[in-house]
mmCIF file of C-alpha atoms in Angstrom:
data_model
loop_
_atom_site.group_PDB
_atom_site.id
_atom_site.type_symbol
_atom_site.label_atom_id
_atom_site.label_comp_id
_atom_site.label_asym_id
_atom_site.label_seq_id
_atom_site.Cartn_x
_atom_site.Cartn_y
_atom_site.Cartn_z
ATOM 1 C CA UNK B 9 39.003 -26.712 -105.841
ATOM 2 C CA UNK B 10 40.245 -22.912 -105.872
ATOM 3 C CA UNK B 11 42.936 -21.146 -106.233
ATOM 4 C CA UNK B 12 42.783 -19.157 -102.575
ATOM 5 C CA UNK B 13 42.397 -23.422 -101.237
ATOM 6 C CA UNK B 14 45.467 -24.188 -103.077
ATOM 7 C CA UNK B 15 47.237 -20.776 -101.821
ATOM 8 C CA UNK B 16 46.178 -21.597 -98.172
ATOM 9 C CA UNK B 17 47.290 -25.164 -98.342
ATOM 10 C CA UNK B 18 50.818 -24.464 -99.969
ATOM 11 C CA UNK B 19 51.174 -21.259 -97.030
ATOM 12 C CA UNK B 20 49.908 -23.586 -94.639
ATOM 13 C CA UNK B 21 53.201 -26.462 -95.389
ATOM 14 C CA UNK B 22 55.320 -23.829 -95.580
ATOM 15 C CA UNK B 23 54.495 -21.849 -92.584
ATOM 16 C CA UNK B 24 54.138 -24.841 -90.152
ATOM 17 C CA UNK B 25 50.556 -23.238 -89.169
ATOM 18 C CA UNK B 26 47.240 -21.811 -90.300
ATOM 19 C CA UNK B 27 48.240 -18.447 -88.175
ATOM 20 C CA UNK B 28 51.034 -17.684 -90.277
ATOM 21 C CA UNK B 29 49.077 -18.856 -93.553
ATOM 22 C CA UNK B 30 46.469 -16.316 -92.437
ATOM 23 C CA UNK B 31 48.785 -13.483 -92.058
ATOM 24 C CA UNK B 32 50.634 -14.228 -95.377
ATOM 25 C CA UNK B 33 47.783 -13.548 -97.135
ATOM 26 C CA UNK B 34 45.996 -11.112 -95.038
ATOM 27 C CA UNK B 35 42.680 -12.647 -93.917
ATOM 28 C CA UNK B 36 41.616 -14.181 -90.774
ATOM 29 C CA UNK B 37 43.053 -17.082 -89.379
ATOM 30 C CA UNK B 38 39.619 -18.955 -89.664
ATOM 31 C CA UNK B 39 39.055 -18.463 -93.115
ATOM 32 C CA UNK B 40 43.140 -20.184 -93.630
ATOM 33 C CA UNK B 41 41.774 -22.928 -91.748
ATOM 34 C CA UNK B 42 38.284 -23.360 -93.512
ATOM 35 C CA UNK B 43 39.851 -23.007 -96.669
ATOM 36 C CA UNK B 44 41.901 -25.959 -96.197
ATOM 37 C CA UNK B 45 39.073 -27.800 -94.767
ATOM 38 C CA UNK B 46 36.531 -27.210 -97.611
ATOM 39 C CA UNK B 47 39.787 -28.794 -100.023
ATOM 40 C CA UNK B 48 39.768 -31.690 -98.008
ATOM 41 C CA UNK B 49 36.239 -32.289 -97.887
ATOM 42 C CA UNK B 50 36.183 -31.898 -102.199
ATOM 43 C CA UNK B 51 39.066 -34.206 -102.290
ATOM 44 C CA UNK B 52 37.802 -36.834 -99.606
ATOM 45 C CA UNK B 53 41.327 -36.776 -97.745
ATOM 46 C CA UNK B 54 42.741 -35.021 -94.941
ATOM 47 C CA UNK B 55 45.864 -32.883 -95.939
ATOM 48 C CA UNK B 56 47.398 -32.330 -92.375
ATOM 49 C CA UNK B 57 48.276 -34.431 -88.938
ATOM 50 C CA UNK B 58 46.525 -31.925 -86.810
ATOM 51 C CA UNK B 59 47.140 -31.991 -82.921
ATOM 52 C CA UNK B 60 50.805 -30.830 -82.570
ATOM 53 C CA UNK B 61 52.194 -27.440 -82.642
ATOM 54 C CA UNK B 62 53.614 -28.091 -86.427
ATOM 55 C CA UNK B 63 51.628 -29.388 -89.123
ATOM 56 C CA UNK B 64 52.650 -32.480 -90.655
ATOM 57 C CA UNK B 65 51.730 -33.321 -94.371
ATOM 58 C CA UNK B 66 49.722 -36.736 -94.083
ATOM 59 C CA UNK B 67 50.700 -38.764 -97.632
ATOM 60 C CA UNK B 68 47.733 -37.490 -99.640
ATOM 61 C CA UNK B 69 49.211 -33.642 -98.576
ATOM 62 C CA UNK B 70 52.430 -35.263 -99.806
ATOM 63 C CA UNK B 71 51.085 -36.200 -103.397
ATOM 64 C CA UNK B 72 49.071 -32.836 -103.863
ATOM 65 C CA UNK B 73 51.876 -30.466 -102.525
ATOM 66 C CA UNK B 74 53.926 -30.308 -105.461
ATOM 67 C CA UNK B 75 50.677 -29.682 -107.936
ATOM 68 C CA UNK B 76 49.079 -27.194 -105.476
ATOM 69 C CA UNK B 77 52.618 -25.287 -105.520
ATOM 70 C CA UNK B 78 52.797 -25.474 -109.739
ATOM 71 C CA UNK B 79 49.353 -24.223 -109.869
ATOM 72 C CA UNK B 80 49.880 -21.390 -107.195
ATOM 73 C CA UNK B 81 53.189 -20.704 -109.018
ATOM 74 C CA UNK B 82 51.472 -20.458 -112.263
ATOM 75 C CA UNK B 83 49.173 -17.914 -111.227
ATOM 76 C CA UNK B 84 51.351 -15.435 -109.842
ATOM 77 C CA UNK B 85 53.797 -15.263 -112.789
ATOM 78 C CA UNK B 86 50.488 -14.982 -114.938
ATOM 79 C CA UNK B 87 49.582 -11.909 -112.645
ATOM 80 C CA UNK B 88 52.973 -10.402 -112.640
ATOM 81 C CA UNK B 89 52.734 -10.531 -116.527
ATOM 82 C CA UNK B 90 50.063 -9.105 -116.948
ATOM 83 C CA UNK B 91 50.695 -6.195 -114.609
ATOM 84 C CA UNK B 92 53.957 -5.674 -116.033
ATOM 85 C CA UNK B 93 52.106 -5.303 -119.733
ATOM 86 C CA UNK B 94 52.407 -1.449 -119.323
ATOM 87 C CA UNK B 95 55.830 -0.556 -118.859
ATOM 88 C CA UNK B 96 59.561 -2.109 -118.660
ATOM 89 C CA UNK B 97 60.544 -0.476 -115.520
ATOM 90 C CA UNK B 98 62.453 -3.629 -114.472
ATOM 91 C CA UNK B 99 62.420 -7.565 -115.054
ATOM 92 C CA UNK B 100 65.423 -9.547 -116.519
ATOM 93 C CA UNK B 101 65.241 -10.279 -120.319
ATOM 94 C CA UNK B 102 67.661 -13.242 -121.158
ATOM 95 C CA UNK B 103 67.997 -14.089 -124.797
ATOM 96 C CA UNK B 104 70.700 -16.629 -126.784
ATOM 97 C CA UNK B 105 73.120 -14.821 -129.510
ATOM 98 C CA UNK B 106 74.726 -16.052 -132.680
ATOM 99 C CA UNK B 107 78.947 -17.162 -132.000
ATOM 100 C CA UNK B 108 79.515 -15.032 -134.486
ATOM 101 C CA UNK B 109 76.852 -12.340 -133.304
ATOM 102 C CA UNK B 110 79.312 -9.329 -134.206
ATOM 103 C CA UNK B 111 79.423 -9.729 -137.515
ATOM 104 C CA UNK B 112 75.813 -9.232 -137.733
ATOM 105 C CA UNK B 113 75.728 -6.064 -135.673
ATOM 106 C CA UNK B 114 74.022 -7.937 -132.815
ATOM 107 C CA UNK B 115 76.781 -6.553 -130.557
ATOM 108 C CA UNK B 116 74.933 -3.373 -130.475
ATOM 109 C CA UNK B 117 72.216 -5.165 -128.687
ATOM 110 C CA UNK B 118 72.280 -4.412 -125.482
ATOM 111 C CA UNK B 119 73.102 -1.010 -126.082
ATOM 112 C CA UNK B 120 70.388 -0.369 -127.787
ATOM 113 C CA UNK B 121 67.959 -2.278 -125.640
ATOM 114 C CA UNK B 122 69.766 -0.406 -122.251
ATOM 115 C CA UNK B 123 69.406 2.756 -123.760
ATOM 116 C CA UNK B 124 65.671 2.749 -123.949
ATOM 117 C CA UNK B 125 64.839 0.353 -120.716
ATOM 118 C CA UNK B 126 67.673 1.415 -118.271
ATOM 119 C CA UNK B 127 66.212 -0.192 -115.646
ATOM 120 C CA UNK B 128 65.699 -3.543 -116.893
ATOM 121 C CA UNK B 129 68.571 -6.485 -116.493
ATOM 122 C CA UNK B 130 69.977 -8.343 -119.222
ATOM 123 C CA UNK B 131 71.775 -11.795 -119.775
ATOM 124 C CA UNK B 132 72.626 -12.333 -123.278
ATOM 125 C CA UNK B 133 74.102 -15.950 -123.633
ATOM 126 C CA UNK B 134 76.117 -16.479 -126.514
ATOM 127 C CA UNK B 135 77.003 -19.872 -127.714
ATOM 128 C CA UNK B 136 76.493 -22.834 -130.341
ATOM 129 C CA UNK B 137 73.134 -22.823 -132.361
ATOM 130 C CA UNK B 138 72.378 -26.393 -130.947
ATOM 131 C CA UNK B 139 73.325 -25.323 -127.632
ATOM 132 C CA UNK B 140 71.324 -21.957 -127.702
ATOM 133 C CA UNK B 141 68.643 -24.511 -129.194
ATOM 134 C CA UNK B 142 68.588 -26.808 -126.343
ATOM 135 C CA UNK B 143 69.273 -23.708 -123.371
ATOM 136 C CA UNK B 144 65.605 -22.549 -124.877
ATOM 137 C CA UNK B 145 63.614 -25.740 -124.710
ATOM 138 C CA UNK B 146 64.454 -26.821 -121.443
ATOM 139 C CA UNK B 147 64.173 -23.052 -120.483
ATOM 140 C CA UNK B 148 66.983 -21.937 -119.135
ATOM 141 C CA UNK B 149 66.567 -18.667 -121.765
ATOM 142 C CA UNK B 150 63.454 -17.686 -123.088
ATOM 143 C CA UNK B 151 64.873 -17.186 -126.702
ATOM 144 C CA UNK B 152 67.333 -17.088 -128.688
ATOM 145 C CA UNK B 153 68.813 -16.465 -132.289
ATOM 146 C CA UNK B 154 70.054 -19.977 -133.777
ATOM 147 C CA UNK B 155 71.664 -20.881 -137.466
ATOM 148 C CA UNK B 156 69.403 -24.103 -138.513
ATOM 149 C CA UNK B 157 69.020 -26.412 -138.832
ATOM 150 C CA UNK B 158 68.581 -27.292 -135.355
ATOM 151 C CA UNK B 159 66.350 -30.321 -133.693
ATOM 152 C CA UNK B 160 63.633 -27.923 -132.872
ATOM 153 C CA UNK B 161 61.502 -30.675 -130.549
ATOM 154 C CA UNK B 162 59.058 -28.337 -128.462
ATOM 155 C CA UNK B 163 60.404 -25.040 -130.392
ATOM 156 C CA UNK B 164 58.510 -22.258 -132.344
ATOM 157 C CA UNK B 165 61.079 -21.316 -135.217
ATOM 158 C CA UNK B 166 61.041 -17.958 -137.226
ATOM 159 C CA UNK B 167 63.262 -17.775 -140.155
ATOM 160 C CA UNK B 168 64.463 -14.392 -140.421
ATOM 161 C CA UNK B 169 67.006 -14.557 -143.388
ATOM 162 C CA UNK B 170 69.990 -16.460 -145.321
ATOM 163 C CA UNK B 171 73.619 -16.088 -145.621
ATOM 164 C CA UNK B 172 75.431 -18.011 -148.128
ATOM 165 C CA UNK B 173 78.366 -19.773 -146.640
ATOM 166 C CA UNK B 174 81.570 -19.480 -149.146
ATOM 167 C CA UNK B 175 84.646 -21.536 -148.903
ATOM 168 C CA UNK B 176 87.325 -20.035 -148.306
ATOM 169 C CA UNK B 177 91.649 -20.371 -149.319
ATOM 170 C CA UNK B 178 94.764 -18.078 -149.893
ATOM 171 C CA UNK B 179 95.194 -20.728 -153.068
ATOM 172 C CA UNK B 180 93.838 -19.450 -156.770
ATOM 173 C CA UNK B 181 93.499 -22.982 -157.881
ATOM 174 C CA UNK B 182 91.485 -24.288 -155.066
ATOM 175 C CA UNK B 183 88.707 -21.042 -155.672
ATOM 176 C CA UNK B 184 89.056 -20.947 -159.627
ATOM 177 C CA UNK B 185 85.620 -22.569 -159.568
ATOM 178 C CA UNK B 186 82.578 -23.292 -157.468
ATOM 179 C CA UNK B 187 83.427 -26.189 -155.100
ATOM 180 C CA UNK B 188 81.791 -29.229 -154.884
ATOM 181 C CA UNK B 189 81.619 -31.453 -151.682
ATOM 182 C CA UNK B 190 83.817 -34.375 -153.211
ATOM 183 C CA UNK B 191 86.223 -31.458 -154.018
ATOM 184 C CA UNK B 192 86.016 -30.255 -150.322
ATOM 185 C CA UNK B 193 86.469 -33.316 -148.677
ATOM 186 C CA UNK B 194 90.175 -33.326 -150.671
ATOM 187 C CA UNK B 195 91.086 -30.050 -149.667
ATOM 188 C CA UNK B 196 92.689 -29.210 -146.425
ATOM 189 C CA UNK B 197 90.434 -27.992 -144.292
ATOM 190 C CA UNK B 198 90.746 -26.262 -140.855
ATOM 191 C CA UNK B 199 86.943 -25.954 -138.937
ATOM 192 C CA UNK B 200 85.887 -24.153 -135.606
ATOM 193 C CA UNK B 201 83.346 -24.899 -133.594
ATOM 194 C CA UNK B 202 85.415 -27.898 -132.380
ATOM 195 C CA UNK B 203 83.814 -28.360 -129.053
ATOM 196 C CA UNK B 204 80.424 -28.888 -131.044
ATOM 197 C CA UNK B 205 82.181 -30.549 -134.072
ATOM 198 C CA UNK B 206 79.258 -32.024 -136.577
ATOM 199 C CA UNK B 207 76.695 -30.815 -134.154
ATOM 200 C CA UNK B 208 76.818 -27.193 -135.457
ATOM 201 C CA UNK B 209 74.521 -26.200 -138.003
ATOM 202 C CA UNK B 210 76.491 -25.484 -140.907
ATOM 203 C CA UNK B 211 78.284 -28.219 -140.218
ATOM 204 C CA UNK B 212 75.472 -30.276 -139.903
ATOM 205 C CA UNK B 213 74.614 -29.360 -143.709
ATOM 206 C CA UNK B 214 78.191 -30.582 -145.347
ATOM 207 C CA UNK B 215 77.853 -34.019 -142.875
ATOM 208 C CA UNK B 216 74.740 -34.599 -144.909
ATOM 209 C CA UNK B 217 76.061 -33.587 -148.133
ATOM 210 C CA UNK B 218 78.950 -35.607 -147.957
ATOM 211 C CA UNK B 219 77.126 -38.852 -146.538
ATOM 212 C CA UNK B 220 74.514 -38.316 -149.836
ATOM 213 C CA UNK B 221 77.937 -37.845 -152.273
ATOM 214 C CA UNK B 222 79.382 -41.006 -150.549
ATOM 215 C CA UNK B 223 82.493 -39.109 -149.219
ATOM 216 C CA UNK B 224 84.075 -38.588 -146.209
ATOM 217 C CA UNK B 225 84.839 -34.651 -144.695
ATOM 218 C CA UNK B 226 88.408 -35.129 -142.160
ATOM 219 C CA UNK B 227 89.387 -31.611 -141.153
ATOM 220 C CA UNK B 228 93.115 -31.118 -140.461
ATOM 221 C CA UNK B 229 92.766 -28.857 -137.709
ATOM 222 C CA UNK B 230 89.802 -27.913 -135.532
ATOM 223 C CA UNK B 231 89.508 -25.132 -133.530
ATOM 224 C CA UNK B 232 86.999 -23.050 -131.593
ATOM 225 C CA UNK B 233 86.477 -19.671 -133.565
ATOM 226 C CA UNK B 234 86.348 -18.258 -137.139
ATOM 227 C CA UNK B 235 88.895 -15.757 -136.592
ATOM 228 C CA UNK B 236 91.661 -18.143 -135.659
ATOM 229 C CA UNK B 237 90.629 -20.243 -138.955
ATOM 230 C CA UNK B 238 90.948 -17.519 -141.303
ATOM 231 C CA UNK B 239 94.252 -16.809 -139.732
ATOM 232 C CA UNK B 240 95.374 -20.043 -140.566
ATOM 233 C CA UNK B 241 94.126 -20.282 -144.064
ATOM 234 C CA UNK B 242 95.949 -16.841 -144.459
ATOM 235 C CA UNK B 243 99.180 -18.627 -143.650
ATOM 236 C CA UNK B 244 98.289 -21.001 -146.363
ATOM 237 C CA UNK B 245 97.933 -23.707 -143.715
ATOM 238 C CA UNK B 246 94.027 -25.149 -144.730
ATOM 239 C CA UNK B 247 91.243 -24.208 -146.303
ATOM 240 C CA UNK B 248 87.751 -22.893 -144.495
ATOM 241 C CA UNK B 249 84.315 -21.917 -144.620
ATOM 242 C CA UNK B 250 82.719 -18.429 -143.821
ATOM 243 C CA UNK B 251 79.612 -16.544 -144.306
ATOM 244 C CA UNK B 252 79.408 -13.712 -146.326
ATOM 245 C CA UNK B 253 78.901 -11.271 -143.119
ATOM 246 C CA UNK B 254 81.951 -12.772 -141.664
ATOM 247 C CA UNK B 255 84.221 -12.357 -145.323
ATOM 248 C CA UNK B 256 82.118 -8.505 -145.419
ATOM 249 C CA UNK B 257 83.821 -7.503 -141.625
ATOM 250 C CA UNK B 258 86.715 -5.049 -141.698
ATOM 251 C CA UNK B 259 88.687 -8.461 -139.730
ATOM 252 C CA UNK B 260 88.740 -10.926 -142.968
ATOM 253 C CA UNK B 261 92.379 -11.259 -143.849
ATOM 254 C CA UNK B 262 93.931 -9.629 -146.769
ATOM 255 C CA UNK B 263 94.999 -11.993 -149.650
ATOM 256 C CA UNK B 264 92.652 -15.168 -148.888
ATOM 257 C CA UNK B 265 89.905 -15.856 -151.661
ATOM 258 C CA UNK B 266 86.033 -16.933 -151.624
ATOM 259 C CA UNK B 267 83.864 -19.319 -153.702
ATOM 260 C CA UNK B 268 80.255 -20.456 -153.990
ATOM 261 C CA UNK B 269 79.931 -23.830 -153.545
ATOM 262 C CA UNK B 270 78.540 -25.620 -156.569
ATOM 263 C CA UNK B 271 75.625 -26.296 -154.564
ATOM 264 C CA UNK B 272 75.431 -22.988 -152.673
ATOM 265 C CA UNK B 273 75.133 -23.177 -148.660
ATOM 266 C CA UNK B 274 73.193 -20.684 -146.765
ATOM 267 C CA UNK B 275 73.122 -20.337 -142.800
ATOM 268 C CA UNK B 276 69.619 -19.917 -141.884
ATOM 269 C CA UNK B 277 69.211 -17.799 -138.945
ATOM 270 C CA UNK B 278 65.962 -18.021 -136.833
ATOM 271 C CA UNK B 279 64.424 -16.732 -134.007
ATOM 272 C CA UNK B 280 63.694 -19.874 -131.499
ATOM 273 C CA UNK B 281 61.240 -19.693 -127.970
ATOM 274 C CA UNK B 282 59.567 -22.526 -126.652
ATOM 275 C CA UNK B 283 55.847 -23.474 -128.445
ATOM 276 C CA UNK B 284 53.252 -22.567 -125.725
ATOM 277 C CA UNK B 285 55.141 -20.559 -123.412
ATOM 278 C CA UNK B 286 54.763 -16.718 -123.868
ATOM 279 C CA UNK B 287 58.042 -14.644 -123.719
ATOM 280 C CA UNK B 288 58.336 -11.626 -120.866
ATOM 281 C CA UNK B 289 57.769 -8.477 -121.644
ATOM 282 C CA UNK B 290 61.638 -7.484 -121.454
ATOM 283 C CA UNK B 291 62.560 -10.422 -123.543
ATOM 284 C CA UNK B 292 59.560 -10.046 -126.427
ATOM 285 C CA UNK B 293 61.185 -6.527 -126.642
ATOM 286 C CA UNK B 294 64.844 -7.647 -126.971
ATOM 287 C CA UNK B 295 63.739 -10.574 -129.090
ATOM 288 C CA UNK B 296 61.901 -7.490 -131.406
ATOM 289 C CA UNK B 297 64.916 -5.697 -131.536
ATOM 290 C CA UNK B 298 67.335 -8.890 -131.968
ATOM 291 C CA UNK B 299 65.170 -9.417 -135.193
ATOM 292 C CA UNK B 300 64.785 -6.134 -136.983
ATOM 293 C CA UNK B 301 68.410 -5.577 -136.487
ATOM 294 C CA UNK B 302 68.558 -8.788 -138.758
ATOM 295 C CA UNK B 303 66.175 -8.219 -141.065
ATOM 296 C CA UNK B 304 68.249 -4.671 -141.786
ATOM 297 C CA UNK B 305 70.999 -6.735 -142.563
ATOM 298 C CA UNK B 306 69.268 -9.063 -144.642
ATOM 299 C CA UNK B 307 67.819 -6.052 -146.452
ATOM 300 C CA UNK B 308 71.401 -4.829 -147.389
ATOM 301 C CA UNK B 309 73.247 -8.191 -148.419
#
């Protein structure tokens, strides 16, 4: 079984004749025809109903279609890789961000990345870690920047660097010391990332801390972004939690205060793609980028 049998066959269905197979990929008419032939004849099964204007998949062209048109599939992308090894003069890169992808200079991405590669497109998806997590595996981005931990089924993770996560309070009393998770679950406490609640990384790591201290964590408010929670804890409303880039950006409100927690918490953040399957070109460059614009960061904190 070749490739150029496979190609013929797939043509061939899609076409409705051997003709137009031929002149899809530019040889004789014949040769369609006796390439299809010599794959029945290796597979002991005809493909086609011949005899009618149209040709009809019999069922055993009906169970190899859908292989014939994975392998054919497979072959061309690997060719279109390969040729497009030597330069970025187009393609689409599409890479996940961090929520909170500002604060870590990521916004500068695309800039960057347009500047050098004008002619390349970009979708940058930002969302939820787990989300961003889950976009990658089933493929619907290539890769992605994630906080972990994440379930990571079918992923390749890179760590690329820590930020410790500090909570955070307009009250002296409630930041005098470093805060433990019993103390946390008494405080007040107003959360984003509502829409993923105790699916979000970091909030993934206090849900296990509390369920190992025995304690439950009952936020008073939940909302969507950091911004609107340090508002609130401004006003004196709740406590919250933020990472040091976050508390570092010229946005953190005036007056509120930070603490460690006794056991300190760190957002991990990682490069994700799936295991197996290379990246493009465009998005191994973006995904380059995406990480030594990290590791800067990491460098100065």
């Amino acid at each position: 079984m070749t490739l150029n049998q496979l190609r013929a066959f797939v043509e061939a269905e899609r076409l409705g004749s051997f003709t137009a197979a031929a002149q899809a990929m530019d040889i004789a008419q014949a040769s369609a025809s006796e390439l299809v032939r010599r794959l029945e004849a290796e597979l002991d099964a005809e493909l086609f109903l011949r005899g009618s204007r149209t040709l009809t998949l019999t069922s055993a062209g009906q169970e190899l279609l859908p292989y014939a048109r994975e392998a054919v599939g497979a072959a061309d992308g690997g060719a279109r890789a390969v040729r497009s090894l030597g330069s970025l003069g187009g393609g689409t890169a599409t890479f996940g961000v961090l929520r909170n992808a500002d604060y870590y200079l990521l916004s500068n991405l695309v800039q960057m990345f347009h500047a050098r590669y004008p002619a390349v497109r970009v979708r940058l998806v930002g969302q939820n870690s787990s989300e961003t997590a889950h976009a990658v595996a089933s493929g619907r981005i290539e890769a992605g920047l994630v906080i972990l931990p994440i379930d990571d089924e079918g992923l390749a993770v890179t760590p690329l660097m820590r930020d410790e996560v500090r909570y955070v309070s307009a009250s002296a009393e409630r930041t005098a010391a470093p805060v433990t998770i019993e103390a946390f679950s008494r405080a007040p406490l107003v959360l984003y990332d509502a829409h993923y609640g105790w699916s979000d990384p970091t909030r993934r790591q206090i849900a296990e801390r509390a369920q190992l201290a025995g304690v439950a964590v009952d936020p008073l408010i939940e909302l969507e972004h950091v911004e609107a929670a340090l508002k609130l804890a401004a006003a004196g409303i709740g406590d919250t939690i933020a990472s040091r880039a976050v508390i570092a950006g010229p946005a953190f409100p005036a007056g509120l205060r930070t603490v460690s927690f006794a056991e300190p918490l760190y957002d991990t953040i990682a490069l994700v793609r799936r295991r197996g399957h290379p990246l493009s070109r465009a998005t191994r460059e973006l995904a380059r980028l995406a990480e030594d614009t990290i590791r800067e960061i990491a460098a100065g904190l």
